[in-house]
Coordinates of C-alpha atoms in Angstrom, one line a residue:
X204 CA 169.0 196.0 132.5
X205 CA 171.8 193.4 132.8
X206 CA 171.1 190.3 134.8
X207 CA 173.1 189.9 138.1
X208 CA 175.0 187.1 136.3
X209 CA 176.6 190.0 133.9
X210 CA 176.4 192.8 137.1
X211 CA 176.8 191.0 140.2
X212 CA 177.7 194.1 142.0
X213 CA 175.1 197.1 142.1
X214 CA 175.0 200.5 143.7
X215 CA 172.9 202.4 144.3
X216 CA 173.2 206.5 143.7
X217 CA 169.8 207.3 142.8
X218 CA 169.2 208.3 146.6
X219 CA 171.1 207.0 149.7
X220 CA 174.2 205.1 148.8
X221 CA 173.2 201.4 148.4
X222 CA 175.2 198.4 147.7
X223 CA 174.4 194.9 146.8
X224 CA 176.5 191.9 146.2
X225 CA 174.4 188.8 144.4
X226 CA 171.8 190.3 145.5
X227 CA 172.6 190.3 149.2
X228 CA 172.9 194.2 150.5
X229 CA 176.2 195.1 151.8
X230 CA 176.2 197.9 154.7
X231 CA 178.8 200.2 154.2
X232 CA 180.0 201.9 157.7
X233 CA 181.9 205.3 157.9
X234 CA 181.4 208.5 156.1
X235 CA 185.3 208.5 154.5
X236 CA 184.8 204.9 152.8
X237 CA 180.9 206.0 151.6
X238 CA 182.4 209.0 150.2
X239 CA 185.3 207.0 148.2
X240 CA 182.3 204.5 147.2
X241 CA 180.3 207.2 145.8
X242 CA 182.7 208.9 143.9
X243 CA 184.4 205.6 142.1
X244 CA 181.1 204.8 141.3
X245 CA 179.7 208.1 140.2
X246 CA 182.7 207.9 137.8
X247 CA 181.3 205.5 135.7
X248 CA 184.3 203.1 135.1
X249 CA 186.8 205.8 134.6
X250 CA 189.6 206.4 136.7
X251 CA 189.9 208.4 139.8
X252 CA 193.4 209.7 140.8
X253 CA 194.2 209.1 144.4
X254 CA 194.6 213.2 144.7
X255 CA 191.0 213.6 144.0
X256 CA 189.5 210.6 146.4
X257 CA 192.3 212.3 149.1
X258 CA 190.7 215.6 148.4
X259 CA 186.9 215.1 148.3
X260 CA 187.0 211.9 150.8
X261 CA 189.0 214.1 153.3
X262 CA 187.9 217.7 152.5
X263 CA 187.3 218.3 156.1
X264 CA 191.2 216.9 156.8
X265 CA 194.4 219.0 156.4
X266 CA 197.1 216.7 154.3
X267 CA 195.6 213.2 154.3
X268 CA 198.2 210.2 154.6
X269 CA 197.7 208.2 151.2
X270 CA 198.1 205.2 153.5
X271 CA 194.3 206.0 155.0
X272 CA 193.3 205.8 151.5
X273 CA 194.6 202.6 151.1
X274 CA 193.5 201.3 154.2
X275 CA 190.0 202.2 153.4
X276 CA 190.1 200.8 149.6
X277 CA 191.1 197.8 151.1
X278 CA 188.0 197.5 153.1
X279 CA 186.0 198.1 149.9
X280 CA 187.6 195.3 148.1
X281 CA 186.4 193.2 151.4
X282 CA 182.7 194.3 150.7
X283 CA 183.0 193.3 147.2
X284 CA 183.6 190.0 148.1
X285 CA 184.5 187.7 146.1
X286 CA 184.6 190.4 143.6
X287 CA 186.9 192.5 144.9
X288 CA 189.0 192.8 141.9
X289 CA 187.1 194.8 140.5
X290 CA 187.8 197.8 142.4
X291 CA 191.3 198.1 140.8
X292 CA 194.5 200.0 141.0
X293 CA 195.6 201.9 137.5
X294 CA 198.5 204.1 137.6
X295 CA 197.5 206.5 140.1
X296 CA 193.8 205.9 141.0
X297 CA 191.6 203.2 141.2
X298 CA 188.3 202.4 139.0
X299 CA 185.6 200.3 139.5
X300 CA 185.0 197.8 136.6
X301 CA 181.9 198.5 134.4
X302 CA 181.6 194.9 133.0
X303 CA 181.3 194.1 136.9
X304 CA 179.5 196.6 138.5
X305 CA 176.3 198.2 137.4
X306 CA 174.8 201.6 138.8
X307 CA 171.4 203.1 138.8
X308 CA 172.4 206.6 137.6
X309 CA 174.6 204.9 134.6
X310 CA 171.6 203.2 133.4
X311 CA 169.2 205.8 133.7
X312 CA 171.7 207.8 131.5
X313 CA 171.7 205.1 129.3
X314 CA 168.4 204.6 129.0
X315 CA 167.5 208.0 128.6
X316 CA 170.3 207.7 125.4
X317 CA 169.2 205.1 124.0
X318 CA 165.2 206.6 123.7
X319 CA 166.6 210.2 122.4
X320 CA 168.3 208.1 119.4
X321 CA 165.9 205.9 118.9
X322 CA 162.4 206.0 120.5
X323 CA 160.5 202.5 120.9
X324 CA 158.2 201.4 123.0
X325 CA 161.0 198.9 124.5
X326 CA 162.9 201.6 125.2
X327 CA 160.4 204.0 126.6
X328 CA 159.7 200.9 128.9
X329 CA 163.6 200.6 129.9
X330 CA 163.7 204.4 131.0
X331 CA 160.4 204.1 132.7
X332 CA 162.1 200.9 134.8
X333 CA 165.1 202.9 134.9
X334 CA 163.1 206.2 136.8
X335 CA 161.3 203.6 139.0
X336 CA 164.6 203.1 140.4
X337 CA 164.7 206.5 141.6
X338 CA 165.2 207.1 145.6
X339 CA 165.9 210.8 146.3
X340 CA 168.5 213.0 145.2
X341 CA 172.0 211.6 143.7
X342 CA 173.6 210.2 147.0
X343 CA 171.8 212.3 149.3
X344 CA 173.8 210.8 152.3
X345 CA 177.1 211.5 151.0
X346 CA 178.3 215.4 151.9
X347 CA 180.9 215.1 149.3
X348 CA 181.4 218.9 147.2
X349 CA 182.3 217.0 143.9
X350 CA 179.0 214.9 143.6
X351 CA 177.0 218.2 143.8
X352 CA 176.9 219.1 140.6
X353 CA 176.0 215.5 139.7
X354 CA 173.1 216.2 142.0
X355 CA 171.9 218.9 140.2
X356 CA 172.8 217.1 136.9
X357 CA 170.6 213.9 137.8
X358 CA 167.9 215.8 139.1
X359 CA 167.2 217.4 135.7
X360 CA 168.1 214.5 134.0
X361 CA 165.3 212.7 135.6
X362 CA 162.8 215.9 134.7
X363 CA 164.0 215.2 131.1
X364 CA 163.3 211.8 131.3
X365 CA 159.7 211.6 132.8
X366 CA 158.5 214.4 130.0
X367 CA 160.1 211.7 127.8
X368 CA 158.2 208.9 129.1
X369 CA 154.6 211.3 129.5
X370 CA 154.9 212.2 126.0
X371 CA 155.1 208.7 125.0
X372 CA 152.2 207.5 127.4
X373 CA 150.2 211.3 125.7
X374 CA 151.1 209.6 122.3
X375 CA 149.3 206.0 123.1
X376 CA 146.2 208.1 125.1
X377 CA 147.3 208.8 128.4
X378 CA 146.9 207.2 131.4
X379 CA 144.6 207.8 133.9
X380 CA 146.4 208.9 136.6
X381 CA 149.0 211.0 134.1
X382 CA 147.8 214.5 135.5
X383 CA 148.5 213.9 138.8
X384 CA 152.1 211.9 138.4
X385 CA 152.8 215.3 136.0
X386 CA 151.7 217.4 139.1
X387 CA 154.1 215.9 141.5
X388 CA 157.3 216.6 139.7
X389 CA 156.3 220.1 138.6
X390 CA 155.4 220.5 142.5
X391 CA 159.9 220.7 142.9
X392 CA 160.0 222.2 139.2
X393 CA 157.4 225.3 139.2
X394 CA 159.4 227.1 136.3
X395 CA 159.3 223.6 133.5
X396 CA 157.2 224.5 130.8
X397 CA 157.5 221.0 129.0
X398 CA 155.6 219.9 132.4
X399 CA 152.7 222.4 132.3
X400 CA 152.0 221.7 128.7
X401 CA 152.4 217.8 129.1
X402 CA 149.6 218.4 132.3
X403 CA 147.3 220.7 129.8
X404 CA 147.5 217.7 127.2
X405 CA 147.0 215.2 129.6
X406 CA 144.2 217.1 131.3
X407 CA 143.0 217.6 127.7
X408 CA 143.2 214.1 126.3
X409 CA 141.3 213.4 129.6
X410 CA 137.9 215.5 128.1
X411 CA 138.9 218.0 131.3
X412 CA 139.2 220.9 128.9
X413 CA 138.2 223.1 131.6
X414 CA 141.0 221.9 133.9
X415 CA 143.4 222.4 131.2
X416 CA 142.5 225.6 130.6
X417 CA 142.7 226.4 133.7
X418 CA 146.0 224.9 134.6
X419 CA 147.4 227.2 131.5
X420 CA 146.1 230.2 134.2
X421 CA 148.4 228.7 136.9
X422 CA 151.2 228.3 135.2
X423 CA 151.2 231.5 133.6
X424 CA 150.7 233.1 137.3
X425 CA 153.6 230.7 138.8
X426 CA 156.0 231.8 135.8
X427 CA 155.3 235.2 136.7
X428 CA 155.4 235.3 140.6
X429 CA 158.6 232.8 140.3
X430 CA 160.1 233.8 137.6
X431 CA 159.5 237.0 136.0
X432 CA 158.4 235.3 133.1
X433 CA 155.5 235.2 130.6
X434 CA 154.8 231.4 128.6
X435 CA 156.5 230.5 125.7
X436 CA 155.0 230.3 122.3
X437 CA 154.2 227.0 122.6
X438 CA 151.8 227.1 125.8
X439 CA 150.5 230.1 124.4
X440 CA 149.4 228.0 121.3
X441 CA 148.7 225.4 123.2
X442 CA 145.8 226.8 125.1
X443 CA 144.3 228.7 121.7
X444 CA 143.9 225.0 120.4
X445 CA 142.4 223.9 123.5
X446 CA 140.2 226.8 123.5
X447 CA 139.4 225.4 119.6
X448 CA 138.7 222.4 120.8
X449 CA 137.0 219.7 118.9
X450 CA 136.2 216.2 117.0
X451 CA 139.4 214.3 118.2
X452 CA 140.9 212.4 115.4
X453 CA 139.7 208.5 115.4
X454 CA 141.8 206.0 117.6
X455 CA 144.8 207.1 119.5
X456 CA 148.2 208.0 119.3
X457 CA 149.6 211.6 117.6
X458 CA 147.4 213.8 116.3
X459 CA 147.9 216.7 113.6
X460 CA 148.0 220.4 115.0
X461 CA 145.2 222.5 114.9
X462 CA 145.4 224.3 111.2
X463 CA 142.7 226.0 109.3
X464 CA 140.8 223.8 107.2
X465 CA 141.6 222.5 103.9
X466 CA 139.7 220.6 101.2
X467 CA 143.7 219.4 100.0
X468 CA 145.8 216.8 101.9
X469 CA 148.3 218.8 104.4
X470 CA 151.9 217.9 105.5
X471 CA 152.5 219.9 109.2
X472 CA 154.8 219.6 111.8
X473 CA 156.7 221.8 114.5
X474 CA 159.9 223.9 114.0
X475 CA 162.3 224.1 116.3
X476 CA 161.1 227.6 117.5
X477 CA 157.7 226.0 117.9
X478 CA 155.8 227.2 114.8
X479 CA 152.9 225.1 113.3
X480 CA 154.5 225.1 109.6
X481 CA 151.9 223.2 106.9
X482 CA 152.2 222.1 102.9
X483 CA 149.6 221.2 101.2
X484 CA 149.7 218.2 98.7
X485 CA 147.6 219.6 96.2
X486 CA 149.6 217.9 93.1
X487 CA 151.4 215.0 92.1
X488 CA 155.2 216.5 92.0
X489 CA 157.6 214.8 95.0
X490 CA 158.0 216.6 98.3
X491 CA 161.9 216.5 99.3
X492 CA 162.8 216.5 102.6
X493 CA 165.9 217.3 103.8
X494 CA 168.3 220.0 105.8
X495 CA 170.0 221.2 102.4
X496 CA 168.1 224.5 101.1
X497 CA 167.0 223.1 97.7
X498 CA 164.5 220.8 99.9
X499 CA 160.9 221.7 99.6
X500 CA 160.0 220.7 103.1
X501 CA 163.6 221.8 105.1
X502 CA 164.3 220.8 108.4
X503 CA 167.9 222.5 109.3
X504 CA 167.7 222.4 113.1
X505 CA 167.9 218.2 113.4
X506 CA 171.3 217.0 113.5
X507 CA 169.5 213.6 113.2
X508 CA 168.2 215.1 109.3
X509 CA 170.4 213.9 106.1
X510 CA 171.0 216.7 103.4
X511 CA 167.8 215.0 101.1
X512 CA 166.5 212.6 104.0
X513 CA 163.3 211.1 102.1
X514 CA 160.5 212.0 99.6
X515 CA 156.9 212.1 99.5
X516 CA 155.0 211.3 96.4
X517 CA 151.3 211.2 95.6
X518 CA 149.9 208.1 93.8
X519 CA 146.8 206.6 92.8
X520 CA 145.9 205.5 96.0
X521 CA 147.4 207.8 98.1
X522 CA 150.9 209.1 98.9
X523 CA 154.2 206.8 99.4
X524 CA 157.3 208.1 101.4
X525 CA 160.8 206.4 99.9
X526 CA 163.9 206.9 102.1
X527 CA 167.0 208.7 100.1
X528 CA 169.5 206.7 101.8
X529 CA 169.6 208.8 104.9
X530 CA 171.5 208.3 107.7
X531 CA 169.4 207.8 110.1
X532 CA 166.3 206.3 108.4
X533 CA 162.8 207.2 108.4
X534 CA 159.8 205.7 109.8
X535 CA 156.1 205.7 109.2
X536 CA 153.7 205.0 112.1
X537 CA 156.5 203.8 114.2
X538 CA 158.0 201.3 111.7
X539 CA 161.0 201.6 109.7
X540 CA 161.2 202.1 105.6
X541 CA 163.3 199.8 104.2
X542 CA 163.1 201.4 100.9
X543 CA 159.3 202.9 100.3
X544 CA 156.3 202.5 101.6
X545 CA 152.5 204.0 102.0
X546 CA 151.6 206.6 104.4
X547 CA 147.7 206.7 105.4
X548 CA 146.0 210.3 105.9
X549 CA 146.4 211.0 109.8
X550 CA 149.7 208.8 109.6
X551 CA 153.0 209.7 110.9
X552 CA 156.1 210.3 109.7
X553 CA 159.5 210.6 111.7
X554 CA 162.4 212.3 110.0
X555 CA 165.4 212.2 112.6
X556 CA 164.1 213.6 115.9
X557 CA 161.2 215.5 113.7
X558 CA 157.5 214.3 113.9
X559 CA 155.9 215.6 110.5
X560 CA 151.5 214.5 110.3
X561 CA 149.8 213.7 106.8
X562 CA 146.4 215.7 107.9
X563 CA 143.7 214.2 106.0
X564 CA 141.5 217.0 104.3
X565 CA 138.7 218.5 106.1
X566 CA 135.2 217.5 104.4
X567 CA 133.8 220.9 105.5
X568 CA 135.2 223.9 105.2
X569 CA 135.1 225.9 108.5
X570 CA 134.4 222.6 110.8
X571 CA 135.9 222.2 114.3
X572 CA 139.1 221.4 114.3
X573 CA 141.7 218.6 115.9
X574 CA 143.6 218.8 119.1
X575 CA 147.4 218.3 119.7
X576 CA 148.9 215.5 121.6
X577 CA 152.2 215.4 120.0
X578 CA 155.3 216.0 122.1
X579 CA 156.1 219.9 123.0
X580 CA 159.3 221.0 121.4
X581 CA 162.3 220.9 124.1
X582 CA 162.5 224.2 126.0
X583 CA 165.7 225.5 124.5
X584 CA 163.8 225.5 121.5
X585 CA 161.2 228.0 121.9
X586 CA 162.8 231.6 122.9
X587 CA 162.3 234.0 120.5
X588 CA 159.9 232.3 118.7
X589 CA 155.5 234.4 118.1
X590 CA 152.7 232.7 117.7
X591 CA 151.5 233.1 114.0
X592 CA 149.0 231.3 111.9
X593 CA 151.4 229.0 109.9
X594 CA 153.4 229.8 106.3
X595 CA 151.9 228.1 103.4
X596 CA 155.0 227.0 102.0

C-alpha cells in the first residue's frame, strides 16, 4: 500500500462508504452525494459522464437538473479539502485522480493481480493486508443499481482471493486456526469447491484425517441438496489420497501427489482438468518443457508457458533445470533461474502458473504413500475431467 504522503485521500468501498482525508475521517451527509462518491470512486480513475452520475445518483428522480449535480460535486470538492482538485471536470464527466486518491477495492484488485502474475510471499502478504481491509459487501449503504454488479464482482473476488492466500498458508504448513477461517467463508459460499478441498487439506495437514474425511461427506451432501451437483474430480481424488494416507514428506511446504510407487525419480504435476500426470526420469536424455507439441512434458493450457519453456537434465549428482529463454521465467523452490540450476528430489519447479514436483523414488515398493497440499486447480478447470490412475508418458 501507498503511504498517505502518495494517497492522502482514501475511501473506503469495501463495506459502508468511508472517507478519509490525512487520515482524519470525513462524514459524508446525503444519499445523492454518497451515491456520486461511490460511483467516481468505484470507477477507478476513469471518467464518469455527467449522464450516468444524473442517472444512477437520481434514479428515483424524473429529469434531474445538471445544476443539482453540480451543486453536489461542489460539496465534494469541499470534503476533499485541500485536495479538492482532484475530483476534476473532463469533457463531460468528472474523475477522481488515482495518483491522489487511493481505494480499498482498487488495491485489493491489485493485489490480487500482482500474486496471479507473480506469487511471493511479499505479495501473498499484500493481498492478505488488502482482505483485512474488508468491511461488508461493496458499498453496502449505497442503493445505487450500477454498483450491483460490482457487488457481486467483489464478493467473488474476495472468495478468489482468500483460496489464494490459504493455499499459500497450505503450502508453508497451515495455520492453526486455517479450518475454521476456511469454514466461515464457505458458510456464504456452500457451492465453492476450491473451499471444501482447501478445508479437507487444512483438516489434513492438521493429522484430523478423520475430519477431513468427513468434511468430503458434507460437501458432497451440500453440493447435492444445493446444487444438484456431484464433486469434481479433484475432491473426488482428493479424498482417495486422504483415505491413502501416509509418511508425510520431511519439512513443509508442497508435497508430490499421491502416485504408485517407483524405484525411478518421477516428474508429476496437475493438468488443467485435474489429472495427476507423471514421467519418470529413468535416463539421462533432457526433458523439454514447453506448450509446442514436440515437448516431452507439454503444458498447453498456461498462457503463462513459452513454446520450449525449460529443460530438465539428469547429471551426476542429480538433475539440473536450465531456462530456454522463456518469457516468463522459471523458478525452483521459489527462486528464480537465471540460467540453470539444481533441482533436489521433493523440490519444486514452477513453469508459468504450473507447479510440476521432482518425487524422489520410493525405497520400497508398495510403501504408503505421500499426501497432497499443493493448490487445487481453479474451478473452471475441472468439468469434464475422470479420475484415472495417471498416463505414463
Amino acid at each position: 500500500m501507498m503511504d498517505d504522503e502518495e494517497h492522502p485521500v482514501r475511501i473506503g468501498l469495501l463495506g459502508p462508504l468511508e472517507l478519509r482525508v490525512r487520515q482524519r475521517a470525513v462524514p459524508v451527509m446525503g444519499k445523492r452525494r454518497r451515491a456520486i462518491l461511490a460511483l467516481l470512486a468505484a470507477a477507478g480513475g476513469r471518467v464518469v459522464t455527467t449522464g450516468t452520475l444524473l442517472g444512477e445518483a437520481f434514479f428515483d428522480v424524473e429529469n434531474p437538473a445538471p445544476n443539482t449535480l453540480h451543486v453536489h460535486v461542489s460539496q465534494l470538492r469541499s470534503l476533499l479539502a485541500p485536495h479538492g482538485p482532484a475530483l476534476e471536470r473532463v469533457g463531460s464527466g468528472y474523475r477522481l485522480d488515482a495518483a491522489v486518491v487511493f481505494t480499498d477495492a482498487a488495491e485489493l484488485d491489485r493485489a490480487l493481480a500482482g500474486v496471479r502474475t507473480r506469487p511471493t510471499p511479499d505479495g501473498v502478504a499484500r493481498l492478505r493486508r488488502a482482505l483485512d481491509a474488508w468491511r461488508g459487501d461493496f458499498c453496502d449503504d449505497v442503493p445505487v443499481p450500477a454498483l450491483e454488479s460490482r457487488r457481486a464482482h467483489h464478493a467473488d473476488l474476495r472468495l478468489s482471493a482468500s483460496e489464494t492466500v490459504f493455499d499459500a498458508e497450505l503450502q508453508a504448513g497451515g495455520a492453526a486456526d486455517l479450518p475454521e477461517r476456511i469454514e466461515h467463508l464457505l458458510a456464504g459460499a456452500p457451492l465453492r469447491e476450491r473451499l471444501w478441498g482447501q478445508l479437507m487439506l487444512a483438516l489434513n495437514v492438521a493429522g484430523r484425517q478423520s475430519e477431513a474425511l468427513a468434511a468430503y461427506r458434507r460437501a458432497r451432501e451440500v453440493l447435492a441438496d444445493e446444487g444438484g451437483l456431484d464433486p469434481g474430480p479433484a475432491l473426488r481424488e482428493l479424498e482417495a489420497m486422504i483415505l491413502r494416507q501416509a509418511d508425510s514428506v520431511g519439512g513443509v511446504g508442497l508435497l508430490a501427489p499421491v502416485l504408485p510407487a517407483s524405484t525411478a525419480p518421477t516428474l508429476v504435476w496437475l493438468d488443467a482438468s485435474g489429472t495427476l500426470k507423471a514421467r519418470p526420469m529413468l535416463d539421462r536424455a533432457p526433458v523439454v518443457i514447453g506448450r509446442s507439441a514436440d515437448c516431452d512434458v507439454r503444458i498447453d493450457w498456461d498462457p503463462l508457458v513459452s513454446r520450449r519453456h525449460a529443460v530438465i537434465v539428469r547429471t551426476a549428482d542429480g538433475f539440473e533445470v536450465r531456462d530456454l529463454g522463456s518469457t516468463n521465467g522459471v523458478l525452483v523452490d521459489g527462486a528464480r533461474v537465471t540460467d540453470v540450476a539444481p533441482i533436489r528430489p521433493r523440490g519444486t519447479l514452477q513453469i508459468g502458473d504450473t507447479v510440476l514436483f521432482l518425487r524422489a523414488p520410493s525405497s520400497r515398493v508398495g510403501s504408503r504413500q505421500h499426501t497432497v497440499t499443493a493448490a487445487l486447480p481453479e474451478p473452471e478447470s475441472l468439468p469434464g475431467s475422470k479420475s484415472e490412475p495417471p498416463p505414463q508418458e
